[in-house]
Coordinates of C-alpha atoms in Angstrom, one line a residue:
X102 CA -98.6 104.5 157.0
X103 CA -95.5 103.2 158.5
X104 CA -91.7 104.3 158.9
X105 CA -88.6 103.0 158.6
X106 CA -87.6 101.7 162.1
X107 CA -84.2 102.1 161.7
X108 CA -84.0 105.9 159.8
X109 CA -82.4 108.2 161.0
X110 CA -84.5 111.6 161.0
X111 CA -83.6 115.0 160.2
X112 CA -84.6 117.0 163.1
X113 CA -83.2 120.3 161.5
X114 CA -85.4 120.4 158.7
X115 CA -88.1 120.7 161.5
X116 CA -88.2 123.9 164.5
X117 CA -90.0 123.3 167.4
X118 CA -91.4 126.4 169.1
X119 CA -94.2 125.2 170.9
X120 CA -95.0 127.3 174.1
X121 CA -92.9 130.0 172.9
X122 CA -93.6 133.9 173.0
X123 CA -94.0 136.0 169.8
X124 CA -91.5 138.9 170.6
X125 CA -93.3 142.4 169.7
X126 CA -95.9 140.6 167.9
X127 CA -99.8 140.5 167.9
X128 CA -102.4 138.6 166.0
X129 CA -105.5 139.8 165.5
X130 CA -107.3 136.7 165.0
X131 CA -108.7 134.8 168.0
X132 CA -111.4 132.2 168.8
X133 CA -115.6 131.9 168.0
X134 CA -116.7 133.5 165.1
X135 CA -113.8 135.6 163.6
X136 CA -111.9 132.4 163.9
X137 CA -114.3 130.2 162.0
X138 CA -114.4 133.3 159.4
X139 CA -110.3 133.0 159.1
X140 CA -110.9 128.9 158.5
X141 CA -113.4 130.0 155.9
X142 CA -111.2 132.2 154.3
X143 CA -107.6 131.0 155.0
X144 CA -107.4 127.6 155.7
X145 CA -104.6 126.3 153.8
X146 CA -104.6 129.3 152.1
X147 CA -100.2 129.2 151.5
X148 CA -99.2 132.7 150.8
X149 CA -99.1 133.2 154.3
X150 CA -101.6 135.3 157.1
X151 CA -100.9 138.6 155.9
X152 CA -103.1 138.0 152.3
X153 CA -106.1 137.8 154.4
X154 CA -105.7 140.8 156.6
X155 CA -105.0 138.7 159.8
X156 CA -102.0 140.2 160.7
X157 CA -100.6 143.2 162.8
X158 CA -97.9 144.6 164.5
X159 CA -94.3 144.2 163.2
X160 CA -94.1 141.8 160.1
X161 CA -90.5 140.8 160.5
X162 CA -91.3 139.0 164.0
X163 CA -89.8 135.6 164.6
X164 CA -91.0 132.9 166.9
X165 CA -88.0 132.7 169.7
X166 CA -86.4 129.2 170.6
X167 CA -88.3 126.8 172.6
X168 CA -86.8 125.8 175.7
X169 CA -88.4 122.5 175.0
X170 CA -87.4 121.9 171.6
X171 CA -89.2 118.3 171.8
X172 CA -88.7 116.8 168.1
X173 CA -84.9 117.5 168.9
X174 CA -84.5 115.5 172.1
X175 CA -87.5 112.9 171.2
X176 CA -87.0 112.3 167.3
X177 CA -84.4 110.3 166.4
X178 CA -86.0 107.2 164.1
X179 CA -88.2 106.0 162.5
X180 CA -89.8 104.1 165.4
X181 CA -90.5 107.5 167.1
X182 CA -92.0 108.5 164.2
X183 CA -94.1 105.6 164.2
X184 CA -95.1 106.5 167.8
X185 CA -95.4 109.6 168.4
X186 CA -97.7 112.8 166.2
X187 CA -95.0 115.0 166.4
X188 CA -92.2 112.7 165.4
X189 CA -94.1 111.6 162.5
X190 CA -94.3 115.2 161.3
X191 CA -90.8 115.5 161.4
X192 CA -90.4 112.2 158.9
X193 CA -93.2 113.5 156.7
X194 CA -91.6 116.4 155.9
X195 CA -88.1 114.5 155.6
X196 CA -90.0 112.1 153.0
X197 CA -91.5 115.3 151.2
X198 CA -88.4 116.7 150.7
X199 CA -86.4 113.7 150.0
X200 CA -88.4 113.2 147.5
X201 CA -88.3 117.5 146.0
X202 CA -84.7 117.3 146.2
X203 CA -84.5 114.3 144.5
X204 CA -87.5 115.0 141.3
X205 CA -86.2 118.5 141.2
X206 CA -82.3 117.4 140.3
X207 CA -84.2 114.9 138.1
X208 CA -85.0 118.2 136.0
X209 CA -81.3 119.6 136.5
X210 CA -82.5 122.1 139.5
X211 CA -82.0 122.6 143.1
X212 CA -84.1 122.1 145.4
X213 CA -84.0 124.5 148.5
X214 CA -84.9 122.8 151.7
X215 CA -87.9 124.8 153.5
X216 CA -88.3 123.8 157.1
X217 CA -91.7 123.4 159.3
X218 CA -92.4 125.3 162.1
X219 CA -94.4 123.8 165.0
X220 CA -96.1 126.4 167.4
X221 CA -98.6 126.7 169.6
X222 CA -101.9 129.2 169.3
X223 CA -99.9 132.0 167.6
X224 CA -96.9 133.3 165.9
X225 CA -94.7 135.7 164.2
X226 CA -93.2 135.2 160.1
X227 CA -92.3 137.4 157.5
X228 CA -95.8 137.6 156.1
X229 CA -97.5 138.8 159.5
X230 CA -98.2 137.4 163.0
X231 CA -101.1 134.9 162.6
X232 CA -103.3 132.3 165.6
X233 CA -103.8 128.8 165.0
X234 CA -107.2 129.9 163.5
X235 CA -105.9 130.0 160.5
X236 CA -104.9 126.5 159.6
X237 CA -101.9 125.6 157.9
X238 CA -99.9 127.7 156.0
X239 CA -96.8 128.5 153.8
X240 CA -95.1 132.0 154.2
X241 CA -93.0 133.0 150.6
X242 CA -91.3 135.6 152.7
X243 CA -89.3 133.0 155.2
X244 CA -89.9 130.1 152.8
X245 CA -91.2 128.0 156.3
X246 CA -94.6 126.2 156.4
X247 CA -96.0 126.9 159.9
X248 CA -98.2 124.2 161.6
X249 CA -99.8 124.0 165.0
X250 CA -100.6 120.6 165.9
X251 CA -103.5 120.6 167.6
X252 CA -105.7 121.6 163.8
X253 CA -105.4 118.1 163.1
X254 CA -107.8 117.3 166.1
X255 CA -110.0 120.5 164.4
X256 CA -109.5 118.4 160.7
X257 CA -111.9 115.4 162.6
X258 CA -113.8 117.4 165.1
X259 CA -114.6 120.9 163.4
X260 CA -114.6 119.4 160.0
X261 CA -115.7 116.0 159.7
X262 CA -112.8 114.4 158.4
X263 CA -112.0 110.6 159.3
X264 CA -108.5 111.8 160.6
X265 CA -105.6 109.2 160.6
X266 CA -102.1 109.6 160.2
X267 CA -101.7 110.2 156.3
X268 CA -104.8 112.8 156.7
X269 CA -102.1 114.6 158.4
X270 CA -99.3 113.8 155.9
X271 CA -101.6 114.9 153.1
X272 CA -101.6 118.4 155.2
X273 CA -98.1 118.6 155.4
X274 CA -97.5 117.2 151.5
X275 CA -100.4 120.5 150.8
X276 CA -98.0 123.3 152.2
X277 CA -94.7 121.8 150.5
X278 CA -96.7 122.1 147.7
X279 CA -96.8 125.7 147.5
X280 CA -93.0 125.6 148.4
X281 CA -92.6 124.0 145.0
X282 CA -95.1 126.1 143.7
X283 CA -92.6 129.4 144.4
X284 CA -90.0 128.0 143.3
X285 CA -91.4 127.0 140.1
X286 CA -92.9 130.9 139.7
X287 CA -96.7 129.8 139.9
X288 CA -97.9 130.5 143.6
X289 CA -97.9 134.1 143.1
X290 CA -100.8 133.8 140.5
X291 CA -102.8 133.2 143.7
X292 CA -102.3 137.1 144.9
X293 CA -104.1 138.8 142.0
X294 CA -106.8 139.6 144.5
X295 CA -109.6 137.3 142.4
X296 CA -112.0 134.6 144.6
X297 CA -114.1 132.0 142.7
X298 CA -114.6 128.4 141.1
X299 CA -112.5 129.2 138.6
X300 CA -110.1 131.9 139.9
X301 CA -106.4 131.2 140.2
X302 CA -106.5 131.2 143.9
X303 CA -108.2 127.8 143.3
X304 CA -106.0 126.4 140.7
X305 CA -103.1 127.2 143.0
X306 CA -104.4 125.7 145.8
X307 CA -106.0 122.2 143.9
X308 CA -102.2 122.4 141.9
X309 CA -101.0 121.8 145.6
X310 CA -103.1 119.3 146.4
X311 CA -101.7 117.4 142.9
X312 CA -98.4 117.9 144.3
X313 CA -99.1 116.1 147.7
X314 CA -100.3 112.9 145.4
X315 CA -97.5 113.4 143.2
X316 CA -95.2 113.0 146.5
X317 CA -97.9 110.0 148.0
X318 CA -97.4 108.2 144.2
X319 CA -93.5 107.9 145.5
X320 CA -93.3 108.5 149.3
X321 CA -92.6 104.3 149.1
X322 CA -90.1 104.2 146.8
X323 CA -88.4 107.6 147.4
X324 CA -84.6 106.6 149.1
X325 CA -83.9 108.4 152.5
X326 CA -80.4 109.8 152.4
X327 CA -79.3 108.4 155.4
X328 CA -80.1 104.5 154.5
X329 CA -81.0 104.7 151.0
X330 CA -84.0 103.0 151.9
X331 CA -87.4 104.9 151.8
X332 CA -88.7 106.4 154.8
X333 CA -92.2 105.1 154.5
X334 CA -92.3 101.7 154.2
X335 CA -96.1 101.2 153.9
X336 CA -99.1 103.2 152.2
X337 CA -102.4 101.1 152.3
X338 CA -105.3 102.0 150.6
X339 CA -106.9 102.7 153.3
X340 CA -104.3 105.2 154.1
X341 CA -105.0 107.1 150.6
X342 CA -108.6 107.6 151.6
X343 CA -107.6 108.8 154.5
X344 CA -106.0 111.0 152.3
X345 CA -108.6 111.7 150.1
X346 CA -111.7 112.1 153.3
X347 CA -109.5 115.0 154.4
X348 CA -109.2 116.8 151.6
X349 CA -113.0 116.7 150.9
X350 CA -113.3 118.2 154.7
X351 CA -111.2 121.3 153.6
X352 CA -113.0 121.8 150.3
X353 CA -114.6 125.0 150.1
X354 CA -118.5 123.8 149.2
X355 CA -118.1 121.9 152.6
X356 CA -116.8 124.1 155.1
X357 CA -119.2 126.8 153.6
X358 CA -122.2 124.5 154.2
X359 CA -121.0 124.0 157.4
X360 CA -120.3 127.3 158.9
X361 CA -122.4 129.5 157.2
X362 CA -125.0 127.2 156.1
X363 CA -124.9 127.9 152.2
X364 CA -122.4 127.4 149.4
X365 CA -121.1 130.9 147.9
X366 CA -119.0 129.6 144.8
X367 CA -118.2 133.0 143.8
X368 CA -115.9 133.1 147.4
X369 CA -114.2 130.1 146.6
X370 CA -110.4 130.1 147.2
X371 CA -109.5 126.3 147.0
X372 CA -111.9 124.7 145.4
X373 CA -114.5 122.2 146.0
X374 CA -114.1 118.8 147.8
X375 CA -114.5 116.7 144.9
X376 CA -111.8 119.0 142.6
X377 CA -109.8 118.5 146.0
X378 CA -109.9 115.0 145.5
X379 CA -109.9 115.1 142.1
X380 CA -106.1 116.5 141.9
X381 CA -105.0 114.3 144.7
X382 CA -106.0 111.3 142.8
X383 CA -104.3 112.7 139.1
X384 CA -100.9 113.2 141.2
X385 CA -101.3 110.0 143.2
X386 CA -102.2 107.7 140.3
X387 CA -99.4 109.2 137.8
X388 CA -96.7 110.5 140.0
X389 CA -95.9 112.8 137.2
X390 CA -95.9 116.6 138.2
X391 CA -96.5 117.6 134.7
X392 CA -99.9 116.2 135.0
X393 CA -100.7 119.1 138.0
X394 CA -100.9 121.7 135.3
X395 CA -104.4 123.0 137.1
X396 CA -103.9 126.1 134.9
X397 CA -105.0 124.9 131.6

């Protein structure tokens, strides 16, 4: 996957609070076991940490500025982006929502930006203070999707994925999903408190995944609004199963198999690796959100 040399990149649509201090907050969840059982249970999970009893202390706790604010000072272009992990966060997400913006107006709507939070080990949002531990994640009640950086060195070494820089777009592409998801109405039918193959926790969460192929199917043809050239200028296919490796690591039949040592079906909250993969590929190879309807 390559960038644009010459983009510009929207910094603002990312916030950088690495190293900062949650004010007031705690999280509950730390290391070892409790937090391989919050990966088990919450790892991309996108209606943020308070659905799976992770948080405590006040709700409405917000990360404070970091005095390093990195992507601001070190994330102008595409050339940073194609040199640096953080930096090329901050153009996925500008390609994402280049891209919503764009599809959604297609349909005579408006897209409302969400930005990206980067922290480090823990943090405070409107759904609850949560740790790293628990991967990923989209909170409805800020509409931000909150990433530490380090999981993606947990995505090849805790879970067995082949890593690579558009495993970590895929991630990112995941949790804008669900920001389309609640704007469209559908990611609340994730919170009806149901687990299994077929519940609607997993058809949220593979509907997601069709979402971040939808975005892959155009992410090199999708203008950026600063050149009117796209962003990403090159998507091999080796890139895609990238892609596609990581979301089989995150599939629930693998990380049950290799953390507890058995596969519990009726637990399932986002599916197995090959539906995973399966919905990545139907968004990726028709670019046509209509086609994510997981729900039928």
């Amino acid at each position: 996957m390559r960038f644009d040399d010459d983009a510009d990149l929207d910094t603002s649509e990312v916030r950088d609070v690495r190293g900062s201090r949650i004010p007031g907050g705690k999280a509950t969840v730390g290391g070892g076991i409790i937090g391989v059982i919050a990966l088990i249970l919450g790892l991309f999970f996108g209606v943020g940490p308070d659905q799976l009893g992770l948080s405590s202390g006040d709700s409405g706790t917000t990360a404070t500025a970091s005095s390093a604010a990195q992507v601001e000072q070190s994330c102008r272009t595409g050339q940073d982006a194609n040199t640096r992990d953080d930096c090329r966060t901050v153009a996925v997400v500008n390609s994402v929502q280049d891209f919503w913006r764009q599809e959604f107006a297609r349909r005579g709507a408006r897209y409302p930006d969400a930005k990206t939070v980067l922290f480090t080990d823990r943090i405070g949002t409107a759904c609850g203070a949560a740790t790293s531990a628990v991967g990923p994640f989209y909170c409805p009640g800020d509409r931000q999707v909150y990433l530490d950086l380090g999981f993606f060195d947990e995505l090849r070494t805790k879970f067995g994925s082949s890593g690579g820089p558009f495993a970590e777009a895929y991630v990112v592409a995941h949790e804008y999903g669900h920001h389309v998801q609640d704007e469209m109405g559908t990611l609340s039918r994730s919170q009806d408190g149901r687990t299994g193959s077929n519940s609607n926790a997993v058809k949220v969460e593979l509907q997601a995944d069709c979402y971040a192929g939808v975005w892959a199917h155009h992410a090199t043809t999708t203008p950026d609004e600063s050149t009117g050239r796209p962003l990403i200028t090159s998507l091999t296919p080796a890139d895609i199963r990238d892609g596609l490796d990581a979301a089989a690591a995150v599939g629930d039949d693998r990380i049950q198999e290799r953390f507890q040592g058995r596969v519990t079906p009726e637990s399932w909250t986002h599916g197995s690796a090959a539906q995973r993969q399966q919905w990545f590929t139907t968004g990726f190879r028709s670019g046509d959100m209509a086609d994510c309807n997981t729900f039928r």
